[in-house]
GROMACS .gro file of C-alpha atoms in nm:
model
  212
    1LEU     CA    1   0.341   5.606   3.765
    2GLY     CA    2   0.044   5.665   3.531
    3LEU     CA    3   0.246   5.742   3.231
    4GLY     CA    4   0.481   5.441   3.302
    5VAL     CA    5   0.155   5.213   3.330
    6VAL     CA    6   0.086   5.291   2.934
    7PRO     CA    7   0.403   5.186   2.793
    8ALA     CA    8   0.467   4.901   3.019
    9MET     CA    9   0.112   4.746   2.923
   10LEU     CA   10   0.206   4.828   2.516
   11LEU     CA   11   0.546   4.627   2.614
   12ALA     CA   12   0.328   4.337   2.779
   13ILE     CA   13   0.124   4.294   2.528
   14LEU     CA   14   0.375   4.297   2.233
   15THR     CA   15   0.608   4.066   2.405
   16GLY     CA   16   0.294   3.823   2.442
   17ALA     CA   17   0.179   3.848   2.089
   18MET     CA   18   0.533   3.769   1.973
   19VAL     CA   19   0.552   3.489   2.233
   20SER     CA   20   0.217   3.408   2.107
   21ARG     CA   21   0.294   3.396   1.743
   22ARG     CA   22   0.610   3.185   1.798
   23ALA     CA   23   0.405   2.919   1.992
   24GLN     CA   24   0.191   2.922   1.717
   25GLN     CA   25   0.399   2.880   1.451
   26ARG     CA   26   0.577   2.578   1.625
   27VAL     CA   27   0.231   2.430   1.672
   28LYS     CA   28   0.170   2.470   1.315
   29ALA     CA   29   0.484   2.318   1.195
   30VAL     CA   30   0.435   2.019   1.456
   31HIS     CA   31   0.108   1.974   1.291
   32GLN     CA   32   0.217   1.984   0.913
   33THR     CA   33   0.487   1.724   0.963
   34ALA     CA   34   0.202   1.502   1.176
   35GLU     CA   35  -0.005   1.522   0.866
   36ARG     CA   36   0.252   1.414   0.654
   37ILE     CA   37   0.375   1.101   0.870
   38MET     CA   38  -0.026   1.021   0.890
   39ARG     CA   39  -0.038   1.018   0.509
   40GLY     CA   40   0.224   0.774   0.499
   41ASN     CA   41   0.546   0.958   0.486
   42LEU     CA   42   0.718   0.741   0.811
   43HIS     CA   43   1.078   0.929   0.746
   44GLU     CA   44   0.964   1.266   0.841
   45ARG     CA   45   1.028   1.373   1.201
   46LEU     CA   46   0.896   1.638   1.430
   47PRO     CA   47   1.121   1.937   1.421
   48THR     CA   48   1.335   2.070   1.669
   49ARG     CA   49   1.549   2.385   1.759
   50GLY     CA   50   1.764   2.287   2.019
   51THR     CA   51   1.643   2.499   2.308
   52HIS     CA   52   1.563   2.186   2.537
   53ASP     CA   53   1.239   2.355   2.614
   54GLU     CA   54   0.879   2.161   2.655
   55PHE     CA   55   0.837   2.188   2.262
   56ASP     CA   56   1.184   2.013   2.202
   57ARG     CA   57   1.158   1.731   2.476
   58LEU     CA   58   0.806   1.671   2.319
   59ALA     CA   59   0.911   1.614   1.982
   60ARG     CA   60   1.269   1.441   2.052
   61ASN     CA   61   1.015   1.167   2.243
   62VAL     CA   62   0.775   1.139   1.951
   63ASN     CA   63   1.056   1.108   1.710
   64GLN     CA   64   1.234   0.838   1.897
   65MET     CA   65   0.869   0.659   1.888
   66LEU     CA   66   0.859   0.680   1.526
   67ASP     CA   67   1.237   0.542   1.508
   68GLU     CA   68   1.115   0.261   1.697
   69ILE     CA   69   0.772   0.216   1.508
   70GLY     CA   70   0.989   0.227   1.158
   71ARG     CA   71   1.243  -0.006   1.276
   72LEU     CA   72   0.967  -0.273   1.375
   73LEU     CA   73   0.802  -0.198   1.032
   74GLU     CA   74   1.095  -0.300   0.858
   75ASN     CA   75   1.146  -0.573   1.063
   76VAL     CA   76   0.794  -0.696   0.960
   77LYS     CA   77   0.842  -0.626   0.609
   78ARG     CA   78   1.181  -0.861   0.630
   79ALA     CA   79   1.010  -1.144   0.788
   80GLY     CA   80   0.714  -1.121   0.533
   81ASN     CA   81   0.971  -1.123   0.246
   82ASP     CA   82   1.187  -1.416   0.397
   83ILE     CA   83   0.838  -1.632   0.466
   84ALA     CA   84   0.747  -1.569   0.099
   85HIS     CA   85   1.105  -1.625  -0.046
   86ASP     CA   86   1.108  -1.945   0.151
   87LEU     CA   87   0.771  -2.069   0.039
   88ARG     CA   88   0.788  -1.984  -0.325
   89THR     CA   89   1.089  -2.248  -0.405
   90PRO     CA   90   0.915  -2.538  -0.232
   91LEU     CA   91   0.547  -2.438  -0.366
   92ALA     CA   92   0.699  -2.440  -0.736
   93ARG     CA   93   0.863  -2.761  -0.685
   94LEU     CA   94   0.542  -2.915  -0.566
   95ARG     CA   95   0.373  -2.754  -0.884
   96ILE     CA   96   0.597  -2.932  -1.101
   97LYS     CA   97   0.530  -3.282  -0.891
   98LEU     CA   98   0.170  -3.214  -0.971
   99GLU     CA   99   0.202  -3.166  -1.328
  100ARG     CA  100   0.390  -3.459  -1.391
  101GLY     CA  101   0.144  -3.689  -1.191
  102LYS     CA  102  -0.119  -3.526  -1.384
  103ASN     CA  103   0.057  -3.627  -1.736
  104THR     CA  104   0.128  -3.959  -1.640
  105THR     CA  105  -0.214  -4.075  -1.476
  106HIS     CA  106  -0.492  -4.210  -1.678
  107HIS     CA  107  -0.756  -4.176  -1.411
  108VAL     CA  108  -0.970  -3.927  -1.516
  109GLU     CA  109  -1.095  -3.803  -1.170
  110LEU     CA  110  -0.748  -3.773  -1.052
  111ARG     CA  111  -0.638  -3.552  -1.371
  112ARG     CA  112  -0.941  -3.337  -1.241
  113THR     CA  113  -0.823  -3.300  -0.897
  114VAL     CA  114  -0.470  -3.256  -0.969
  115ALA     CA  115  -0.528  -2.979  -1.230
  116SER     CA  116  -0.789  -2.816  -0.959
  117ALA     CA  117  -0.512  -2.813  -0.734
  118ILE     CA  118  -0.249  -2.677  -0.956
  119ILE     CA  119  -0.521  -2.384  -1.024
  120ASP     CA  120  -0.542  -2.325  -0.648
  121LEU     CA  121  -0.139  -2.354  -0.603
  122ASP     CA  122  -0.106  -2.110  -0.888
  123GLU     CA  123  -0.296  -1.839  -0.691
  124VAL     CA  124  -0.084  -1.910  -0.375
  125LEU     CA  125   0.222  -1.843  -0.603
  126GLY     CA  126   0.062  -1.556  -0.742
  127VAL     CA  127  -0.017  -1.401  -0.405
  128ILE     CA  128   0.334  -1.467  -0.305
  129THR     CA  129   0.491  -1.304  -0.626
  130ALA     CA  130   0.275  -0.990  -0.541
  131LEU     CA  131   0.400  -0.962  -0.192
  132LEU     CA  132   0.740  -0.984  -0.289
  133ARG     CA  133   0.694  -0.728  -0.585
  134ILE     CA  134   0.525  -0.475  -0.318
  135GLY     CA  135   0.821  -0.523  -0.110
  136GLU     CA  136   1.022  -0.462  -0.386
  137ILE     CA  137   0.852  -0.134  -0.492
  138GLU     CA  138   0.837  -0.005  -0.128
  139SER     CA  139   1.207  -0.055  -0.122
  140GLY     CA  140   1.269   0.124  -0.482
  141TRP     CA  141   1.427  -0.157  -0.628
  142ARG     CA  142   1.129  -0.192  -0.900
  143ARG     CA  143   1.046   0.166  -0.957
  144SER     CA  144   1.271   0.201  -1.262
  145GLY     CA  145   1.042  -0.064  -1.402
  146PHE     CA  146   0.757   0.164  -1.382
  147VAL     CA  147   0.578   0.261  -1.688
  148GLU     CA  148   0.283   0.499  -1.784
  149PHE     CA  149  -0.057   0.387  -1.901
  150ASP     CA  150  -0.422   0.461  -1.933
  151LEU     CA  151  -0.543   0.362  -1.594
  152GLY     CA  152  -0.910   0.379  -1.787
  153MET     CA  153  -0.841   0.134  -2.048
  154LEU     CA  154  -0.676  -0.122  -1.792
  155ALA     CA  155  -1.013  -0.093  -1.591
  156GLN     CA  156  -1.197  -0.178  -1.941
  157GLU     CA  157  -0.965  -0.491  -1.988
  158VAL     CA  158  -1.056  -0.596  -1.649
  159ALA     CA  159  -1.428  -0.544  -1.692
  160GLN     CA  160  -1.387  -0.748  -2.017
  161ILE     CA  161  -1.219  -1.032  -1.838
  162TYR     CA  162  -1.487  -1.052  -1.577
  163GLN     CA  163  -1.794  -0.986  -1.767
  164PRO     CA  164  -1.893  -1.323  -1.878
  165ILE     CA  165  -1.860  -1.441  -1.467
  166ALA     CA  166  -2.083  -1.174  -1.378
  167GLU     CA  167  -2.332  -1.260  -1.627
  168ASP     CA  168  -2.334  -1.604  -1.523
  169LYS     CA  169  -2.449  -1.461  -1.174
  170ASN     CA  170  -2.688  -1.209  -1.330
  171ILE     CA  171  -2.482  -0.952  -1.191
  172GLU     CA  172  -2.458  -0.603  -1.454
  173LEU     CA  173  -2.138  -0.494  -1.483
  174SER     CA  174  -2.050  -0.135  -1.598
  175VAL     CA  175  -1.715   0.063  -1.650
  176THR     CA  176  -1.679   0.450  -1.671
  177THR     CA  177  -1.376   0.598  -1.665
  178ASP     CA  178  -1.216   0.948  -1.748
  179LYS     CA  179  -1.042   1.001  -2.079
  180ASN     CA  180  -0.673   0.975  -2.077
  181LEU     CA  181  -0.633   0.879  -1.697
  182ILE     CA  182  -0.256   0.830  -1.733
  183VAL     CA  183  -0.072   0.689  -1.430
  184ARG     CA  184   0.276   0.591  -1.385
  185ALA     CA  185   0.309   0.247  -1.192
  186GLU     CA  186   0.373  -0.132  -1.239
  187ARG     CA  187   0.085  -0.217  -1.516
  188ASP     CA  188   0.082  -0.567  -1.394
  189LEU     CA  189   0.035  -0.483  -0.997
  190MET     CA  190  -0.214  -0.255  -1.077
  191LEU     CA  191  -0.401  -0.505  -1.297
  192GLU     CA  192  -0.426  -0.734  -0.995
  193ALA     CA  193  -0.535  -0.477  -0.768
  194ILE     CA  194  -0.819  -0.381  -0.985
  195ALA     CA  195  -0.918  -0.734  -1.051
  196ASN     CA  196  -0.912  -0.822  -0.682
  197LEU     CA  197  -1.157  -0.566  -0.607
  198VAL     CA  198  -1.395  -0.643  -0.930
  199GLN     CA  199  -1.381  -0.997  -0.842
  200ASN     CA  200  -1.475  -0.941  -0.463
  201ALA     CA  201  -1.719  -0.699  -0.585
  202ILE     CA  202  -1.903  -0.995  -0.796
  203LYS     CA  203  -1.840  -1.226  -0.549
  204PHE     CA  204  -2.052  -1.056  -0.261
  205THR     CA  205  -2.268  -0.906  -0.503
  206PRO     CA  206  -2.635  -1.061  -0.490
  207GLY     CA  207  -2.799  -1.198  -0.839
  208GLY     CA  208  -2.967  -0.920  -1.030
  209GLY     CA  209  -2.719  -0.664  -0.850
  210HIS     CA  210  -2.526  -0.391  -1.044
  211VAL     CA  211  -2.114  -0.350  -1.025
  212ALA     CA  212  -1.996  -0.005  -1.169
   0.00000   0.00000   0.00000
């Protein structure tokens, strides 16, 4: 009996180590997949082995939940794109009417008001266009239009545009960029993104402040 205990214990330890290692590998695979999902890759799914154990049942439930989340997100994106499409045409017609009214009226104050309304309307149209472009990029329609460009040079360009506005508010605007910071993206959309950041920074920085 004493001689039989030693190999039995060794066999139990070896079996436990193997089972523990397999469980750790499955948990590690789940963690890695979950990290990719959290980074935005919503098409990833937790791995299953077809063993119908607790791991497989949990993975299937999580995968079904991810499928439902993906479906709901697609519905939200589709609804947003439909709204943007529906708004763009009437807003464009409204802009044309305002432009015609501004050119036909001789009232100075009315012309100023209409001109200001046209500027605001152009901003709204720009936002709608950006939303549509984002939807097209996410669906892969516009990736063929991506180009390589220097992001540092683009930041310098934005700084030059907003430098007079910063000076009017007594704000110091400085730009420090790496050399040859080459990215592949849609340049116009990236320009809008950086411009929005700089504009908000200048807007909410008190006079005498510094935007870097």
